[in-house]
CSV table of N, CA and C in Angstrom, one decimal:
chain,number,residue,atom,x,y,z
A,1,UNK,N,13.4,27.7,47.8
A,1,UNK,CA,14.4,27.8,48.8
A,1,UNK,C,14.8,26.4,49.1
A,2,UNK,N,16.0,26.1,48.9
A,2,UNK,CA,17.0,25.1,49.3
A,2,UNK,C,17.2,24.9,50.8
A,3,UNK,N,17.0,24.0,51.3
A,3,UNK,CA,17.8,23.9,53.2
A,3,UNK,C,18.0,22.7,53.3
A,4,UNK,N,19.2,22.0,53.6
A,4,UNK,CA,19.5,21.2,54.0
A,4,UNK,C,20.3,21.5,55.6
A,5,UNK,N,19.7,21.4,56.4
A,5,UNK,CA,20.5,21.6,58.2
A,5,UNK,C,19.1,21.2,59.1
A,6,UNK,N,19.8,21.4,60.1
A,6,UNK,CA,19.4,21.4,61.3
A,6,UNK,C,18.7,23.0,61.9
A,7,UNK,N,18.2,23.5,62.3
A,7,UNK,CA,17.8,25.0,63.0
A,7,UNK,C,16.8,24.9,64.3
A,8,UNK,N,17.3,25.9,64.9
A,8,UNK,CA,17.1,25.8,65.9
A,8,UNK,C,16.3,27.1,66.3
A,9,UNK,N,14.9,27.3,66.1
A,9,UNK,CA,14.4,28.7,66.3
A,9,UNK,C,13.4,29.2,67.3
A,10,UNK,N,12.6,29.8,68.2
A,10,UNK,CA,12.1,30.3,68.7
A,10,UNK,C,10.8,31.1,68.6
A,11,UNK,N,9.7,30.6,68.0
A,11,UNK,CA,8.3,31.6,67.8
A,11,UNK,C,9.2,32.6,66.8
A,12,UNK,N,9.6,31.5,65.7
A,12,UNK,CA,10.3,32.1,64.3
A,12,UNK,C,9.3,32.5,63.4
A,13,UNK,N,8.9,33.6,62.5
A,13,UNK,CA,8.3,33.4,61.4
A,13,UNK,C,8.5,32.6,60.0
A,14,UNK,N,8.2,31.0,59.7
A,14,UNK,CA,8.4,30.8,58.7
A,14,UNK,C,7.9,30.4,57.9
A,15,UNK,N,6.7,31.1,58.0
A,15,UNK,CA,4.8,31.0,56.9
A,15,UNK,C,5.2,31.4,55.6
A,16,UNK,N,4.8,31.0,54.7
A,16,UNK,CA,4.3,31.0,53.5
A,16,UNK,C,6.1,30.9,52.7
A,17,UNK,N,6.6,29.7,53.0
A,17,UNK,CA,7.8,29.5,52.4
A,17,UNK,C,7.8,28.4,51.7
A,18,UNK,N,8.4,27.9,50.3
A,18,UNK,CA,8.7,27.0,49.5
A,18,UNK,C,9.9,26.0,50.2
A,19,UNK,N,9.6,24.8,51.1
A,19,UNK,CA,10.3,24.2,51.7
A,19,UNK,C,10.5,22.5,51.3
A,20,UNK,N,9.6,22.4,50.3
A,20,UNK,CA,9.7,21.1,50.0
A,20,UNK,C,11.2,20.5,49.5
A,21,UNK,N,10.6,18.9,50.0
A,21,UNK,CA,12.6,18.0,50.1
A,21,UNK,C,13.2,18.5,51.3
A,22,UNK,N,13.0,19.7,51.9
A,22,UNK,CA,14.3,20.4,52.7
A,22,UNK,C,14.4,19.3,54.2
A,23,UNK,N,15.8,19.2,54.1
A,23,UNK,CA,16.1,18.4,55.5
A,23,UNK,C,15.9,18.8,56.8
A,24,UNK,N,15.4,18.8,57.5
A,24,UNK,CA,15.1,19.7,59.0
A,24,UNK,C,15.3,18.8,59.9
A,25,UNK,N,15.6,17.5,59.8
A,25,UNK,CA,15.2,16.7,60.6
A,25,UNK,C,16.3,17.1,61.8
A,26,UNK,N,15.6,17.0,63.4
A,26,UNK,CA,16.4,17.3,64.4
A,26,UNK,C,16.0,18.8,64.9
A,27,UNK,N,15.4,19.4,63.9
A,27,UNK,CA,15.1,20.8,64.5
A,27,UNK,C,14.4,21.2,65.5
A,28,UNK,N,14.3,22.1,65.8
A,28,UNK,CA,13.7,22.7,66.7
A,28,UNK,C,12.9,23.9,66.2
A,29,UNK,N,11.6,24.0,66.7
A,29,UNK,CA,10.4,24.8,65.6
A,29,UNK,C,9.1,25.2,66.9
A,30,UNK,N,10.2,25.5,68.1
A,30,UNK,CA,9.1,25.8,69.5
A,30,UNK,C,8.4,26.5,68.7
A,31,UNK,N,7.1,26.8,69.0
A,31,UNK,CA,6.1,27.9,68.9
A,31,UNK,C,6.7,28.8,67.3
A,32,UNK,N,7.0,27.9,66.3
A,32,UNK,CA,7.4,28.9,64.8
A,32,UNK,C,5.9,28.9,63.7
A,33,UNK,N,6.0,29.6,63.4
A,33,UNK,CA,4.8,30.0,62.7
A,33,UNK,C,5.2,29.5,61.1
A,34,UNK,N,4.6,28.2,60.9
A,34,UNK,CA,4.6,27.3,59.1
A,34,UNK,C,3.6,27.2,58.9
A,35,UNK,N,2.8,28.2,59.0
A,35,UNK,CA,1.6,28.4,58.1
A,35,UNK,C,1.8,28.7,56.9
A,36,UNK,N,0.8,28.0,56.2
A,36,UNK,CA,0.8,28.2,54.5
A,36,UNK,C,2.3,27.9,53.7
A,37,UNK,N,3.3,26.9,54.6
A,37,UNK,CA,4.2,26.6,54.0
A,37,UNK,C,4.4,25.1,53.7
A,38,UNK,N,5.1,25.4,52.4
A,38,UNK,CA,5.2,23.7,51.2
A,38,UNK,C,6.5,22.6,52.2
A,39,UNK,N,5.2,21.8,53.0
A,39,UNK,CA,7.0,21.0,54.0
A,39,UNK,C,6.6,19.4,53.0
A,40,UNK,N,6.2,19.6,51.7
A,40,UNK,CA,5.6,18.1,51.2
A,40,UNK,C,7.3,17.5,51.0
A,41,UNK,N,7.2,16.3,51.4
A,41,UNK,CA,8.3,15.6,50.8
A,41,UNK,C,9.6,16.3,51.8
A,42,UNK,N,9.6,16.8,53.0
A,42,UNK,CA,10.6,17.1,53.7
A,42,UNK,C,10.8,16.5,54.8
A,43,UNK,N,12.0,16.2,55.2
A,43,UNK,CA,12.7,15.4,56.5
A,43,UNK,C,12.2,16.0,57.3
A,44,UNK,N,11.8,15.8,58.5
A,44,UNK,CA,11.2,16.4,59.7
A,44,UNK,C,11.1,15.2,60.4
A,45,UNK,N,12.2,14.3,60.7
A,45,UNK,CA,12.2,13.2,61.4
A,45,UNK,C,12.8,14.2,62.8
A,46,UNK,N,12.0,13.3,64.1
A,46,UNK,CA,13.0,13.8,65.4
A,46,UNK,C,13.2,15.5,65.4
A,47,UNK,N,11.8,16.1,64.5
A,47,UNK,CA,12.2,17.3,64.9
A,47,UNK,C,10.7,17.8,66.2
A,48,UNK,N,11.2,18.7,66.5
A,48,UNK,CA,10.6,19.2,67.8
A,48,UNK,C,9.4,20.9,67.4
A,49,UNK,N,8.0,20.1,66.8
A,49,UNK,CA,7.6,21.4,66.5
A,49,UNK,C,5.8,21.5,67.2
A,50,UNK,N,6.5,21.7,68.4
A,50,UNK,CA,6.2,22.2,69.5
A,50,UNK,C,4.9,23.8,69.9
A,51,UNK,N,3.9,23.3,69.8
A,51,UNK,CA,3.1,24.0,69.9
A,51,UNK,C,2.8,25.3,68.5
A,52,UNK,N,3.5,24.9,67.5
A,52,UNK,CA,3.6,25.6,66.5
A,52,UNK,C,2.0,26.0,65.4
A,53,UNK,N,2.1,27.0,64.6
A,53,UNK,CA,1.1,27.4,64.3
A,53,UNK,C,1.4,26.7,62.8
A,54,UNK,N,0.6,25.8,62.5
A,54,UNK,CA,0.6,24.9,61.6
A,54,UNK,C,-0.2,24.9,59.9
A,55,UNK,N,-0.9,26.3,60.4
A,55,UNK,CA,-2.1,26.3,59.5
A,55,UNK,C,-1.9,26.0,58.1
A,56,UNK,N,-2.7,25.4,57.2
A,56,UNK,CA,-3.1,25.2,55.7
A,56,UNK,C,-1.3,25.0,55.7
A,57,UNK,N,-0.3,24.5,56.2
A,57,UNK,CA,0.4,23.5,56.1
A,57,UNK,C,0.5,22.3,55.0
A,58,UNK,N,1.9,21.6,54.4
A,58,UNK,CA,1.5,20.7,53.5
A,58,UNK,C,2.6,20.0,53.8
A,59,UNK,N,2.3,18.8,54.1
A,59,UNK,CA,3.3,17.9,54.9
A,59,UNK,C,2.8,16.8,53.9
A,60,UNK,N,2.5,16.8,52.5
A,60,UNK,CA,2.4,15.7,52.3
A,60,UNK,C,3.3,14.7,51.8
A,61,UNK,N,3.5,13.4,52.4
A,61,UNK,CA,4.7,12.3,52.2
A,61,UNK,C,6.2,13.0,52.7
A,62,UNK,N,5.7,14.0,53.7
A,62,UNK,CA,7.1,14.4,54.3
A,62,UNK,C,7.0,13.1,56.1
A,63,UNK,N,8.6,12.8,56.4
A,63,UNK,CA,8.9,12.0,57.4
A,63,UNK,C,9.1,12.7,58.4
A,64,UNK,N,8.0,12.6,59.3
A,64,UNK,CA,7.4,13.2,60.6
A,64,UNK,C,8.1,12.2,61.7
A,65,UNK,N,8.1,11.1,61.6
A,65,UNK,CA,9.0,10.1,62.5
A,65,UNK,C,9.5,10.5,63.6
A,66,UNK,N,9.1,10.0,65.1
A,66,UNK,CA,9.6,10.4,66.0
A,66,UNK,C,9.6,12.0,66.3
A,67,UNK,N,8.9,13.0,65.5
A,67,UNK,CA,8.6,14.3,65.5
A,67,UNK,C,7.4,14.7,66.7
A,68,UNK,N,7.8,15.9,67.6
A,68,UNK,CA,7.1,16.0,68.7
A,68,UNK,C,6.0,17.3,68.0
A,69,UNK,N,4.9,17.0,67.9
A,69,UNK,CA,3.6,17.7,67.4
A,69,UNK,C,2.8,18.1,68.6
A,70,UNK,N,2.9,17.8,70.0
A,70,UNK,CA,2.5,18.5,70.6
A,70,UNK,C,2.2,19.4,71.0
A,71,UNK,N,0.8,19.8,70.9
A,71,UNK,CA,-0.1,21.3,70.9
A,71,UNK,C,0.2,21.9,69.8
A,72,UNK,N,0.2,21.3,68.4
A,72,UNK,CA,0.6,22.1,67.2
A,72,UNK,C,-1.3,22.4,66.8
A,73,UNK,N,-1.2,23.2,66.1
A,73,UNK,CA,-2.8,23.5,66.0
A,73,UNK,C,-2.3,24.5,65.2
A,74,UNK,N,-4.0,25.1,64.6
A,74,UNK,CA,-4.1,26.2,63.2
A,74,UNK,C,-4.7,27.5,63.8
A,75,UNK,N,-3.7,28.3,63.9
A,75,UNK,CA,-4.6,30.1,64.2
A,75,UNK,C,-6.1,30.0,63.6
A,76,UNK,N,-5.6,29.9,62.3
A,76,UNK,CA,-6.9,30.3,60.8
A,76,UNK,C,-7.4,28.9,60.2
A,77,UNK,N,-7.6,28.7,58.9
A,77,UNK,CA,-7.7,27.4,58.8
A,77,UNK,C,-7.6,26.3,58.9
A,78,UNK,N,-8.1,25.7,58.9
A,78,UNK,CA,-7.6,24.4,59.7
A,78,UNK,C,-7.9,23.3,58.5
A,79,UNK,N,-6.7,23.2,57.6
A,79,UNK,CA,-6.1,22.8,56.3
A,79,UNK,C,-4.7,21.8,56.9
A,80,UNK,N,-5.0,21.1,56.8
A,80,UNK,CA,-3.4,20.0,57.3
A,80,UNK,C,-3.8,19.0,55.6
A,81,UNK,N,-2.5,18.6,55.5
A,81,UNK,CA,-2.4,17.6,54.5
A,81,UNK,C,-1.2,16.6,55.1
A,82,UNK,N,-1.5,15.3,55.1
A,82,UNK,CA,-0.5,14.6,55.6
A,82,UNK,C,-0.9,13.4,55.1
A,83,UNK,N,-1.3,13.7,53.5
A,83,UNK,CA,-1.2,12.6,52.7
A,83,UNK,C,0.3,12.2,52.7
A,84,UNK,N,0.3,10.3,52.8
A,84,UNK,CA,1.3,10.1,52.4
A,84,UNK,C,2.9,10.2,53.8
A,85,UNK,N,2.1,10.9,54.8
A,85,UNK,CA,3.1,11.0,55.5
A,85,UNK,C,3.9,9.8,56.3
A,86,UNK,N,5.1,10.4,57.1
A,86,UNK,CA,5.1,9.3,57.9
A,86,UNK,C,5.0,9.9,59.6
A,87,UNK,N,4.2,9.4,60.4
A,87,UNK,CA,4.2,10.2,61.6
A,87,UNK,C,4.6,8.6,62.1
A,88,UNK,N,4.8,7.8,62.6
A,88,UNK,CA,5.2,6.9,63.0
A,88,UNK,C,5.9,7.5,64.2
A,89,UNK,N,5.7,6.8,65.3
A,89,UNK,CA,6.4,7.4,67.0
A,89,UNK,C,6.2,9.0,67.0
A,90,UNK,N,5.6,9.7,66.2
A,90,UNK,CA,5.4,11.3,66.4
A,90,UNK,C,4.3,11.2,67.7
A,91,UNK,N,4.7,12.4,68.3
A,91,UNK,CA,4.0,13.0,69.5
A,91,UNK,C,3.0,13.8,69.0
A,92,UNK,N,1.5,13.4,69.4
A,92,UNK,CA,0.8,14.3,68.7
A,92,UNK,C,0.2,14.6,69.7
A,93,UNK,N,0.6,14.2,71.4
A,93,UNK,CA,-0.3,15.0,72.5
A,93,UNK,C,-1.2,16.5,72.2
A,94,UNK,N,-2.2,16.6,72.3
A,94,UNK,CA,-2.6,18.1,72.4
A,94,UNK,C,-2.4,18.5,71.0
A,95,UNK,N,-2.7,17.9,70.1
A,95,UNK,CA,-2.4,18.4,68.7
A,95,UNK,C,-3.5,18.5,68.3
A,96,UNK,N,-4.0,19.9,68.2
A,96,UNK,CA,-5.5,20.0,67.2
A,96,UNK,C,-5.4,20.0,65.6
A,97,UNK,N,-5.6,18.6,64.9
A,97,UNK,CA,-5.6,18.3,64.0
A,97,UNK,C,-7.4,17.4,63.1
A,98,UNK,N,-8.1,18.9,63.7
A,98,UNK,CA,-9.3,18.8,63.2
A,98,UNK,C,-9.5,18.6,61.8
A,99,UNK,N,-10.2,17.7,60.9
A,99,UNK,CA,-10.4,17.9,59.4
A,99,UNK,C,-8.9,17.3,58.9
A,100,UNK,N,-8.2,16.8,59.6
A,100,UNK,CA,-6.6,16.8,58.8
A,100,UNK,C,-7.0,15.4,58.0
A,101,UNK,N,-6.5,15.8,56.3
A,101,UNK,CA,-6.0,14.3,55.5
A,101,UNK,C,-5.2,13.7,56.6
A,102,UNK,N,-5.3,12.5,56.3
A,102,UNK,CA,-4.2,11.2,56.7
A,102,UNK,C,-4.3,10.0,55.7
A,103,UNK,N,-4.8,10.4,54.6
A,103,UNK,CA,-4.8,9.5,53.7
A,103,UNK,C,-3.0,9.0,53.2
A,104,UNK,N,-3.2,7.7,53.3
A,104,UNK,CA,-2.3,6.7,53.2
A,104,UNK,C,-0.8,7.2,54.0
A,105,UNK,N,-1.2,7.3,55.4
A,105,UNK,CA,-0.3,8.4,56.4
A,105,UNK,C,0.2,7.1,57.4
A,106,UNK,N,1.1,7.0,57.7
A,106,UNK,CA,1.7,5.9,58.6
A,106,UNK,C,1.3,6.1,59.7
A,107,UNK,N,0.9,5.8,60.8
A,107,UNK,CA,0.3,6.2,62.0
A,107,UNK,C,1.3,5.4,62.7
């Protein structure tokens, strides 16, 4: 799946999707469900993913930058990968990111 935009969604389902590269940055992702979905290598600068269900997630070397993570946590397992990322100014208030890679991750 191809995406290049902006979206704006609502405790959206968008688990177990092939998202890698895709541009999102700016989005909005209140309370959306990206569990078990490929965000490696995707823009997610300045996006807003907000108390979202994150689980076995793969954000690896995708740009988190200025992205609001607050209260993002895992229903089920608790699988983060953020090798490589960039979270740099991301909001991680309240973000249960127990066991998460951060191997060679910008902080």
């Amino acid at each position: 799946m191809s995406l290049n935009a902006s979206i704006n969604v609502f405790a959206f389902n968008l688990s177990n999707l092939q998202l890698s590269g895709a541009n999102l940055s700016g989005s909005s992702l209140y309370t959306a469900d990206i569990s078990n979905t490929n965000l490696s290598g995707a823009n997610l600068s300045g996006a807003q993913i907000y108390k979202a269900d994150i689980s076995n997630t793969n954000f690896k070397y995708a740009d988190l930058s200025h992205a609001n993570l607050c209260g993002a946590a895992a229903n089920s397992p608790r699988t983060f990968d953020f090798t490589g990322a960039d979270l740099s100014y991301a909001d991680l208030d309240h973000a249960q990111l127990v066991d998460a890679d951060l191997t060679d991750t910008t902080i």
